[in-house]
Coordinates of C-alpha atoms in Angstrom, one line a residue:
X1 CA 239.2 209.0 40.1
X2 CA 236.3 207.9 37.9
X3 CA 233.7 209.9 38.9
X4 CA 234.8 213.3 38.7
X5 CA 231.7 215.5 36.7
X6 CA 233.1 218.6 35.0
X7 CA 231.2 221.3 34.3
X8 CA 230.3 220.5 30.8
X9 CA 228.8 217.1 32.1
X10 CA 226.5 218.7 34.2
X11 CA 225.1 221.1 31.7
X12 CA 225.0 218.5 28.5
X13 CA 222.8 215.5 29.1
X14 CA 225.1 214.1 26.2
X15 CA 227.7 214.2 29.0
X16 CA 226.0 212.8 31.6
X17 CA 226.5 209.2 30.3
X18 CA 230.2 209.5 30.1
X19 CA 230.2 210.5 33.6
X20 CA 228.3 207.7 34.4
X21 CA 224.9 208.9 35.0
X22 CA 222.9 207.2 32.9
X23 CA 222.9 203.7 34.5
X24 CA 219.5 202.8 34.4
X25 CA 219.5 203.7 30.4
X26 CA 223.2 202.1 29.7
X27 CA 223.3 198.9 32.2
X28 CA 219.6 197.2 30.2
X29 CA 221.0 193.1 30.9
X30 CA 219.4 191.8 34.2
X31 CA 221.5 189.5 36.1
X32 CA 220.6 185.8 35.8
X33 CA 220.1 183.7 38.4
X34 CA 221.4 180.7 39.0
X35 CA 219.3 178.5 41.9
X36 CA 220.1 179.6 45.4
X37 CA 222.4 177.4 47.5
X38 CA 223.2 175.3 44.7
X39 CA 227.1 174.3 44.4
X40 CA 227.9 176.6 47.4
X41 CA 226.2 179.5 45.4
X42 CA 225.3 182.0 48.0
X43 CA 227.6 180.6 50.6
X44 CA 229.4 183.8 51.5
X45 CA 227.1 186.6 53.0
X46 CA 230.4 189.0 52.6
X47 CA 233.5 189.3 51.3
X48 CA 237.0 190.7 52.9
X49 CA 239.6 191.4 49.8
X50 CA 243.7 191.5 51.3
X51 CA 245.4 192.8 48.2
X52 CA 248.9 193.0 48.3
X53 CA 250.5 195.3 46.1
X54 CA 252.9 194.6 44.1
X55 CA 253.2 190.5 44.3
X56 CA 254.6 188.8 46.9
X57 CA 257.1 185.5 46.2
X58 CA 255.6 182.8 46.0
X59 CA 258.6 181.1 46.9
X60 CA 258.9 182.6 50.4
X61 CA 255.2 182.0 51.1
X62 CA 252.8 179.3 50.1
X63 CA 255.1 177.5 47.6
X64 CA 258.5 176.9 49.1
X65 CA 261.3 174.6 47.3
X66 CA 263.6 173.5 50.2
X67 CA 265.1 171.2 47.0
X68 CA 266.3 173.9 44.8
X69 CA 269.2 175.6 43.9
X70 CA 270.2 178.5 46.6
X71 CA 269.8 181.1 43.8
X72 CA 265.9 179.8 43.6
X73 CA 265.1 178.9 47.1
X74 CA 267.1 182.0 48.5
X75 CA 267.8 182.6 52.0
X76 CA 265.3 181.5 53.9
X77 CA 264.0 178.2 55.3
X78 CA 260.9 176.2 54.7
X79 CA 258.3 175.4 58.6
X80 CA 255.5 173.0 58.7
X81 CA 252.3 174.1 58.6
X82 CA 248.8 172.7 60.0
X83 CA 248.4 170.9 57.1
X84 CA 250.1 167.5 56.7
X85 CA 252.9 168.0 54.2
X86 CA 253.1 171.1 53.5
X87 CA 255.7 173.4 54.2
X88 CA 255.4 177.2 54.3
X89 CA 258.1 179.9 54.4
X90 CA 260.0 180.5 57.8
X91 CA 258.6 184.5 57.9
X92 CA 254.8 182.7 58.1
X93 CA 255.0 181.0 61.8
X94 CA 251.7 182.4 62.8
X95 CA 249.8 182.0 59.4
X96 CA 251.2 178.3 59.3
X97 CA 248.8 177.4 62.1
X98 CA 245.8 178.8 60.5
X99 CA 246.3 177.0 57.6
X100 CA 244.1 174.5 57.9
X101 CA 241.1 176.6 57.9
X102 CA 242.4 178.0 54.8
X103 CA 242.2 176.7 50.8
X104 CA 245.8 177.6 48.9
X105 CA 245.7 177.6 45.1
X106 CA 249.4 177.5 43.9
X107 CA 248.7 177.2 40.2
X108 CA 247.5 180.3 39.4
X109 CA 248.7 182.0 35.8
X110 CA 248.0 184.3 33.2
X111 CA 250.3 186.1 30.4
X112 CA 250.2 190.1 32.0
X113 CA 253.3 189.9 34.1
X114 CA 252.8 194.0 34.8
X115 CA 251.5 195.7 37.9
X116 CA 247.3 194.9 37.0
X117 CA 245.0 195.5 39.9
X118 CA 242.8 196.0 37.3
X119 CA 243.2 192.5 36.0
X120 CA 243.2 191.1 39.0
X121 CA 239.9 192.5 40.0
X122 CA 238.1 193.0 37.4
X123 CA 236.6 191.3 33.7
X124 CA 239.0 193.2 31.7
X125 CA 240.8 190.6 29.3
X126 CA 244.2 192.3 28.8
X127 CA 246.3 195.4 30.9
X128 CA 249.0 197.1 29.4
X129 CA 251.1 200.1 31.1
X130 CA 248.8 202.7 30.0
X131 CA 245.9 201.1 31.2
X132 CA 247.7 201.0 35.0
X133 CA 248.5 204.0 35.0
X134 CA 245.1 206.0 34.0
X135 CA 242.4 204.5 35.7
X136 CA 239.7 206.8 33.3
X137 CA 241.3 204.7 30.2
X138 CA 237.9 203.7 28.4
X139 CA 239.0 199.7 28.1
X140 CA 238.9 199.6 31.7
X141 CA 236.1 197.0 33.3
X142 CA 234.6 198.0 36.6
X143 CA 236.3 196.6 40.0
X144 CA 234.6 193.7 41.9
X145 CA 233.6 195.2 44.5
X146 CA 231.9 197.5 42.3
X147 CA 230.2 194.8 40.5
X148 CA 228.6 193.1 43.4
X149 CA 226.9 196.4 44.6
X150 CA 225.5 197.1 41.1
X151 CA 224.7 193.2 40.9
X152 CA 222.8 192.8 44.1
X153 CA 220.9 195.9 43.3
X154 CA 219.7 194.5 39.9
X155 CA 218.7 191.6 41.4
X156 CA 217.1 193.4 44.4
X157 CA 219.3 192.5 47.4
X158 CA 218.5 194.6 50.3
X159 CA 221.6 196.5 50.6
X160 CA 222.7 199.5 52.4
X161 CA 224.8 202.1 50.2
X162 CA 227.0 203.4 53.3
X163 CA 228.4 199.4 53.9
X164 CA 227.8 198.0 50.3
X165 CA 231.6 198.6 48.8
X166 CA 234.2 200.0 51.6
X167 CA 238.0 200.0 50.3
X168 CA 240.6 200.6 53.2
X169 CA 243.1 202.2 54.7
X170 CA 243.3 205.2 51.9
X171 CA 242.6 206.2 48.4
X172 CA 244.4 204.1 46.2
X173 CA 248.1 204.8 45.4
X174 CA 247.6 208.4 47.4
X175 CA 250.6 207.8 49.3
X176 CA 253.6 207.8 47.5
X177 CA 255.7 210.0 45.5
X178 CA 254.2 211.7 42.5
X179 CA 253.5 209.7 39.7
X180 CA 250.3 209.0 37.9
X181 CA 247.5 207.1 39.9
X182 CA 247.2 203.4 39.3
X183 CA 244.6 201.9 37.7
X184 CA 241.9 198.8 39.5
X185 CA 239.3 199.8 41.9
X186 CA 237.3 201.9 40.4
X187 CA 233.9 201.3 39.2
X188 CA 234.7 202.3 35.4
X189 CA 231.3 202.6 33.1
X190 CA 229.3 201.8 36.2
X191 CA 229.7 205.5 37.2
X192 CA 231.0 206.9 40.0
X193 CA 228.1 206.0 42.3
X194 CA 229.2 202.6 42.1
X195 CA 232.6 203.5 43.5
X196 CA 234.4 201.9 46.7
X197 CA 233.7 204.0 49.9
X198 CA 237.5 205.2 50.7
X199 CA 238.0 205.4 54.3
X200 CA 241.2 207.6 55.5
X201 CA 243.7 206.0 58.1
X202 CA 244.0 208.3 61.1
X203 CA 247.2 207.9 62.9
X204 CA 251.1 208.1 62.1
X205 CA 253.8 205.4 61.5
X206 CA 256.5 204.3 64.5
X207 CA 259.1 203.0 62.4
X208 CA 261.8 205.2 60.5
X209 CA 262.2 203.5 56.7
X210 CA 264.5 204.4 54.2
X211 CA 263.7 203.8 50.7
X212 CA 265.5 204.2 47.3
X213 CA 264.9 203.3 43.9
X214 CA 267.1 203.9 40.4
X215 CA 270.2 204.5 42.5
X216 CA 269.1 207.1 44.3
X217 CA 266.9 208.9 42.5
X218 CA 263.6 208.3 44.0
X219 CA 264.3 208.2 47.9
X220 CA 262.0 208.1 50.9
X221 CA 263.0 208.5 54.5
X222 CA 260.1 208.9 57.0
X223 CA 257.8 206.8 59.0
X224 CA 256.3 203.9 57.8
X225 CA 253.1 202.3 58.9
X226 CA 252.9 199.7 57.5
X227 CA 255.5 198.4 59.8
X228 CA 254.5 200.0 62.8
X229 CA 251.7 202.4 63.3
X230 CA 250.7 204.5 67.0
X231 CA 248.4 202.7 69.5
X232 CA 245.5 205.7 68.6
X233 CA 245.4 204.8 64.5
X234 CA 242.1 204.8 63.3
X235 CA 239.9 205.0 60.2
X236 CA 237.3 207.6 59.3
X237 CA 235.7 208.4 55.5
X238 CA 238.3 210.0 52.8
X239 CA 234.4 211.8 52.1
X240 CA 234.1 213.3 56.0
X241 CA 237.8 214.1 56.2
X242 CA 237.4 216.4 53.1
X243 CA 234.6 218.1 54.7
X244 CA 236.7 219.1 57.8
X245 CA 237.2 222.4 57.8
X246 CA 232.9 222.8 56.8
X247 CA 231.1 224.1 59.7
X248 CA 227.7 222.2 60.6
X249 CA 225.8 225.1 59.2
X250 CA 227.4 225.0 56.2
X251 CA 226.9 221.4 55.4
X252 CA 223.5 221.6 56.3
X253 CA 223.1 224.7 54.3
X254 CA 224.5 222.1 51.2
X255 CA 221.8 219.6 51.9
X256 CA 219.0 222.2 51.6
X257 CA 220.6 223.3 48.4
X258 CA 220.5 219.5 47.2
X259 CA 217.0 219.5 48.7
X260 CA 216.1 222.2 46.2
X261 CA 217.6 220.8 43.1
X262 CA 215.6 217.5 44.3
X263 CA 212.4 219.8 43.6
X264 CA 213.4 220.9 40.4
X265 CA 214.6 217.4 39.6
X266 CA 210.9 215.9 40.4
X267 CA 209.8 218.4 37.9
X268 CA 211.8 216.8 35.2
X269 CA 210.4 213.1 33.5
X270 CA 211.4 210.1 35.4
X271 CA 214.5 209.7 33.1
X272 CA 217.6 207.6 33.9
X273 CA 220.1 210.7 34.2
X274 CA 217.7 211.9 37.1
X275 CA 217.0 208.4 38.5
X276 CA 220.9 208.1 38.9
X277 CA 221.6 211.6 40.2
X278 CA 219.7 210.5 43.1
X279 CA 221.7 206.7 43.5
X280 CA 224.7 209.6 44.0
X281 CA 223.0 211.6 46.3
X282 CA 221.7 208.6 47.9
X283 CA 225.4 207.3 48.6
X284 CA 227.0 210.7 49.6
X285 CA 224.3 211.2 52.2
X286 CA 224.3 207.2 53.3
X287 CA 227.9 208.4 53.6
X288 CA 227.9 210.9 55.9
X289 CA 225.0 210.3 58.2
X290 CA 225.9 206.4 59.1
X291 CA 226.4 205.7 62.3
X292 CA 227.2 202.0 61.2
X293 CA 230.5 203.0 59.6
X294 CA 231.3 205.2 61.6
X295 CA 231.3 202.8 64.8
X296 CA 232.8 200.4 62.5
X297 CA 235.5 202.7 61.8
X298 CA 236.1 203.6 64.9
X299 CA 239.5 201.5 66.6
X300 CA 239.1 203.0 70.1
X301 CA 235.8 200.7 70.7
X302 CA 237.8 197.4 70.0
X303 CA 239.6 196.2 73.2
X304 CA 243.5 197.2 73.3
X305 CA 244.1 193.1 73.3
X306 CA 242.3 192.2 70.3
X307 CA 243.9 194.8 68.4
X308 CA 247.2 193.8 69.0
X309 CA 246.6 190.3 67.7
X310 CA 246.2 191.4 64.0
X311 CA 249.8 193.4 65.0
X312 CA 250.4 197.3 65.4
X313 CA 250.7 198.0 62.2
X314 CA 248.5 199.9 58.9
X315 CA 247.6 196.3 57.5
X316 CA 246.8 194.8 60.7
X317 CA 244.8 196.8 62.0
X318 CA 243.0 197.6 58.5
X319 CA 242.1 194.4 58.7
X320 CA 240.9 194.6 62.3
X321 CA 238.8 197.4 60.6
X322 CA 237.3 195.1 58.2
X323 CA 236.4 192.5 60.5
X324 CA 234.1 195.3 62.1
X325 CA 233.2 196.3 58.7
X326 CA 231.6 193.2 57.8
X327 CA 230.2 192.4 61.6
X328 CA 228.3 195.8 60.6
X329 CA 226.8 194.8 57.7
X330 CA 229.7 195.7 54.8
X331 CA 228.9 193.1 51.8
X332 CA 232.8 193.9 50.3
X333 CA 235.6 195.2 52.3
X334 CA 238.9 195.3 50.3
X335 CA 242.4 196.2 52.4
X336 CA 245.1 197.3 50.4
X337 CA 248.6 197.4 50.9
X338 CA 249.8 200.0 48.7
X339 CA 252.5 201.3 48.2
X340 CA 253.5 204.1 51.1
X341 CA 256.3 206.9 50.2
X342 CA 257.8 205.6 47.3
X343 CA 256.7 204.3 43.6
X344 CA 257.6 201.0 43.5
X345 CA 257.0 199.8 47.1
X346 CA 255.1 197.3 49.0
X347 CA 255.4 193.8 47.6
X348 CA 257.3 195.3 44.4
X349 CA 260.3 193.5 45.5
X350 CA 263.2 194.0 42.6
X351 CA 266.0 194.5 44.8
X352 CA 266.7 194.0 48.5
X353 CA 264.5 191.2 48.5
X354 CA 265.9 189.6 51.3
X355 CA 265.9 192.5 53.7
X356 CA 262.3 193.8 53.2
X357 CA 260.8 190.3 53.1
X358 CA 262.2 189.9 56.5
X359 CA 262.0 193.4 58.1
X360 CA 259.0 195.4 56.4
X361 CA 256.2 192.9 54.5
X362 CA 256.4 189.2 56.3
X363 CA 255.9 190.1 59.8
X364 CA 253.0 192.0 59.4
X365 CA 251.0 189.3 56.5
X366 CA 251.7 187.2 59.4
X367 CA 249.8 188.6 62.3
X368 CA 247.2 190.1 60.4
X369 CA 246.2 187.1 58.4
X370 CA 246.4 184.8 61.7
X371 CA 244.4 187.4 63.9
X372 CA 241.7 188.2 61.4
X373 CA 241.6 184.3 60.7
X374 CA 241.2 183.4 63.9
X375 CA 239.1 186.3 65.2
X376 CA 236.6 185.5 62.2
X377 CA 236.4 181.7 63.2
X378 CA 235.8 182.7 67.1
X379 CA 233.3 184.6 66.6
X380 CA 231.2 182.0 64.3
X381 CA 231.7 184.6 61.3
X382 CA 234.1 183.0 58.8
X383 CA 231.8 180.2 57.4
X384 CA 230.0 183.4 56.6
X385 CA 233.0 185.8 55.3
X386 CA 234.9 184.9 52.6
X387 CA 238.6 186.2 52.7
X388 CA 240.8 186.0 49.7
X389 CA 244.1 186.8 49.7
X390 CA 245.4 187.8 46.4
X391 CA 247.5 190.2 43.9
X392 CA 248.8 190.7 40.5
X393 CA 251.5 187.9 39.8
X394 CA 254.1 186.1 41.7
X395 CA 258.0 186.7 41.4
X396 CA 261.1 185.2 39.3
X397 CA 262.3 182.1 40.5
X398 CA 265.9 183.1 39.9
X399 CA 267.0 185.7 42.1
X400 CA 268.4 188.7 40.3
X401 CA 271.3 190.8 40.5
X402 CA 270.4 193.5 42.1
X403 CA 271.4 195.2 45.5
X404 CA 270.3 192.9 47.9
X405 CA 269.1 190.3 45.7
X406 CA 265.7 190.7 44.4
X407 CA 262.6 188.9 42.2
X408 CA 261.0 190.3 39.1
X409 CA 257.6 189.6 37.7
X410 CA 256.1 186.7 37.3
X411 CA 253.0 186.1 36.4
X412 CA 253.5 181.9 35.4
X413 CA 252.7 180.4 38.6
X414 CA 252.1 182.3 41.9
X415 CA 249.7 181.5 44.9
X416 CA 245.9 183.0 45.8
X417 CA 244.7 182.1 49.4
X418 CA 240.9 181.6 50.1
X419 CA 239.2 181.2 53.4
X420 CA 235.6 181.2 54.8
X421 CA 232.6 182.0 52.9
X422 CA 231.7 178.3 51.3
X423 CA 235.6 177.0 50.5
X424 CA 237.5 174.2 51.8
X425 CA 239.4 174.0 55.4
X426 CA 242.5 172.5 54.2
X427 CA 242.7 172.1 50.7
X428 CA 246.0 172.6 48.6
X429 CA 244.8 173.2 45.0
X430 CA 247.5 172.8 41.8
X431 CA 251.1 172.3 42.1
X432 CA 254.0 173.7 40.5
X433 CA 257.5 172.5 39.5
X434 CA 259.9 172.4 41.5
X435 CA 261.5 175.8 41.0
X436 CA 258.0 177.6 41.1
X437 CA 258.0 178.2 37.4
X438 CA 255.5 176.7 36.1
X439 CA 252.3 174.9 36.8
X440 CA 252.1 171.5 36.3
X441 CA 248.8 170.4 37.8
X442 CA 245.5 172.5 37.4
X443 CA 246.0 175.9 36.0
X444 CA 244.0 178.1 37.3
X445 CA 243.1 182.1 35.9
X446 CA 242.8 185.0 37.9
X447 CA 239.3 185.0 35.9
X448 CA 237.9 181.9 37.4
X449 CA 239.2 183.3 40.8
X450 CA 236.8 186.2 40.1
X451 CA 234.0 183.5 39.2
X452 CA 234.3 181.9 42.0
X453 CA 234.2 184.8 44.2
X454 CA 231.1 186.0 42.8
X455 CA 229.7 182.5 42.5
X456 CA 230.1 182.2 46.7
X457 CA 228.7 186.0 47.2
X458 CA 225.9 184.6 45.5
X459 CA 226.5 186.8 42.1
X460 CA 226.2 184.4 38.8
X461 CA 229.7 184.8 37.3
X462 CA 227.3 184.6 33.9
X463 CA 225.9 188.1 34.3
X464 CA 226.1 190.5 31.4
X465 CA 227.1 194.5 32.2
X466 CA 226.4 197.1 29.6
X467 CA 229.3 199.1 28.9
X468 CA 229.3 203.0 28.3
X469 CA 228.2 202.7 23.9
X470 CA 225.7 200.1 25.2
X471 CA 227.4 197.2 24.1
X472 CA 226.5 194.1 26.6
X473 CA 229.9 192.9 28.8
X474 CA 230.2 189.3 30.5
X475 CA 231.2 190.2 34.1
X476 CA 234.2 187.9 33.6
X477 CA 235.6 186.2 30.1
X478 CA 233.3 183.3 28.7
X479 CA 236.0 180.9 29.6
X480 CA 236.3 181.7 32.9
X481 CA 235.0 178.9 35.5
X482 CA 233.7 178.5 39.0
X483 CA 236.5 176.5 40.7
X484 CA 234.8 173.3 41.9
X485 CA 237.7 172.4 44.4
X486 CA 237.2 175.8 45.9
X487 CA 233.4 174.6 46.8
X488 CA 233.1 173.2 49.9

């Protein structure tokens, strides 16, 4: 998506800046810079994104209300956690012991209570349903992963294009039934070189799942692994796994091609379509050839043991995945959990709340965030590595009436988790009230969750983009902030 070059854009220059090409002509606003180190700018040499799709409850997470009325607080119970006073939900034992190397904001909230990765993630102001549902809509702000490649290489960060921007374990929303791809990380008027590297999950699912959706309608009945994948799962590059069934010869055959066009291309002036033509080339061929990513990538060279504390399953052992990612060199590694079979899945929990909460989404958030905490901190890394757990909005505080039970969207108060990578150990940041409404103490945006991010990755949250008609673009809204309690 978002980088796809038609015919027509190759033979009309005119096109060649809709498609992205022309970054060097169209992106004319230098980065500035704010003073290295200062406020915990810098902090974070990397970045691990754990985006669950969807939106998970707050209230059967990180902002529990033992106190309120069983249709609020539901059916489960509130457990201590490593942080003096705070309570967690009962399906987080694990991730309640890690939480004191961990900063929780529980006062997060914006007015776009829709499915918005693209909100989420990126400077975009507003999201509506056609925006989430065509990622090539032209309002559409690139993804921050994106941004922090094209950022580092204004401001000439060494940076290598195979590691820069790595999303995991598949192409976004690729695995479910068919319905138009949603909209977020994508790289938007930066161009398609600016794109996340897709990796390709490698493996199968161990546990039979049967969903259903408008009464039976929309069904799926299959393996699911994101609550149980096969010891041998692995990751490899969605780019190599096209490129299967193309003998050696015949890939090699397409790099002399390339090679030739290169000649003809050093014929032409030193113009910004050609200098970006080669960033592409650059990244396809980083791509293919890196051993780094591939090793990375590569599940059977971590020991059995370590693997199983992140937890068998598609999101734990992404995440293992990422840890080698960023022990490689990867400056942003973001680990989805999409939705698998079925529009409308994951963390997208309108009915059978309950049941799923317990059975398909708790138990695996809980190993993986506890191994990949821990495993981080063990090996000296996570003062290093900044991990954010985050999504779209939270969920209803009254439980609805549908099958099972279940919680709508919510986008007044719900709960970000940050660790690593210059923030707090410890810290609880905001507070709601006490059905997990509303915020009550220190609001906080999804945009100044961006800032900060980039602030730590050493990005100033100031920086202008230049969108695709060559007006300048602030990286995130003017009234977004850097979240000082966030600093360590």
């Amino acid at each position: 998506m978002c980088d796809g070059l038609s015919r027509r854009d190759w033979l009309q220059v005119g096109g060649w800046g809709a498609a992205g090409l022309t970054l060097d002509r169209l992106l004319g606003q230098s980065a500035r810079a704010a003073a290295p180190g200062a406020d915990g700018f810098g902090r974070a040499k990397n970045c691990i994104v754990l985006f669950l799709y969807g939106s998970p409850s707050q209230l059967e997470t990180f902002d529990v209300k033992p106190d309120a009325p069983v249709e609020v607080r539901g059916e489960f119970g509130t457990i201590p956690s490593a942080i003096p006073g705070l309570g967690v939900g009962e399906l987080l034992p694990k991730t309640a012991g890690i939480l004191d190397r961990c900063a929780l904001v529980r006062s997060v909230n914006h007015d776009q209570p829709i499915h918005g990765v693209a909100y989420a993630m990126t400077g975009v102001s507003i999201i509506d349903p056609g925006m989430e549902l065509n990622p090539r809509d032209d309002r559409h702000h690139p993804y921050f992963g994106s941004c922090v490649e094209f950022l580092d290489r204004r401001v000439g960060r060494p940076t290598n294009a195979a590691l820069n921007n790595i999303a995991l374990p598949f192409p976004f929303s690729s695995k479910r039934s068919d319905q138009p791809f949603r909209a977020g990380p994508y790289p938007a008027f930066l161009g398609g070189a600016y794109a996340p590297v897709w990796t390709e999950f490698v493996g199968k699912g161990t546990v039979n799942v049967r969903k259903e959706r408008a009464a039976g309608e929309f069904w799926f009945d299959g393996p699911e692994p994101y609550v149980g994948c096969s010891p041998d799962t692995t990751f490899r590059l969605a780019a190599v796994d096209q490129q299967q069934h193309v003998s050696i010869d015949r890939l090699d055959r397409r790099r002399r091609l390339l090679d030739q066009l290169d000649d003809v291309r050093r014929e032409l002036d030193r113009s910004a379509p050609a200098a970006s033509l080669s960033r592409q080339q650059e990244l396809a061929w980083s791509v293919l050839g890196s051993r780094d990513i591939r090793d990375a990538l590569d599940l059977s060279l971590e020991p059995q043991a370590n693997r199983d504390r992140y937890g068998r399953t598609l999101f734990g052992q992404s995440c293992v995945a990422a840890r080698r990612l960023v022990e490689a060199g990867s400056r942003v590694v973001s680990v989805f959990w999409d939705e698998y079979g079925l529009a409308g899945d994951a963390w997208d929990t309108h009915d059978k709340h309950f049941v799923r909460m317990k059975d398909q989404l708790c138990p695996g958030l809980d190993h993986a965030l506890h191994g990949l905490i821990n495993d981080l901190d063990e090996r000296s890394m996570l003062d290093e590595t900044l991990v954010v757990l985050i999504s779209e909005h939270g969920r209803t505080p009254k439980i609805n009436s549908a099958v099972g039970g279940g919680r709508d969207h919510w986008a007044r108060a719900y709960s970000v988790l940050f660790a690593g990578g210059g923030t707090p150990r410890g810290a609880v940041i905001g507070a709601t009230d006490a059905i997990a409404s509303d915020v009550t103490e220190r609001p906080v945006s999804p945009k100044s969750l961006l800032a900060t991010m980039y602030h730590l990755l050493g990005v100033d949250p100031h920086s202008e983009l230049t969108d695709a008609t060559g007006r300048p673009t602030p990286l995130v809204p003017e009234e977004a902030e850097v979240i000082r309690e966030l600093i360590a």
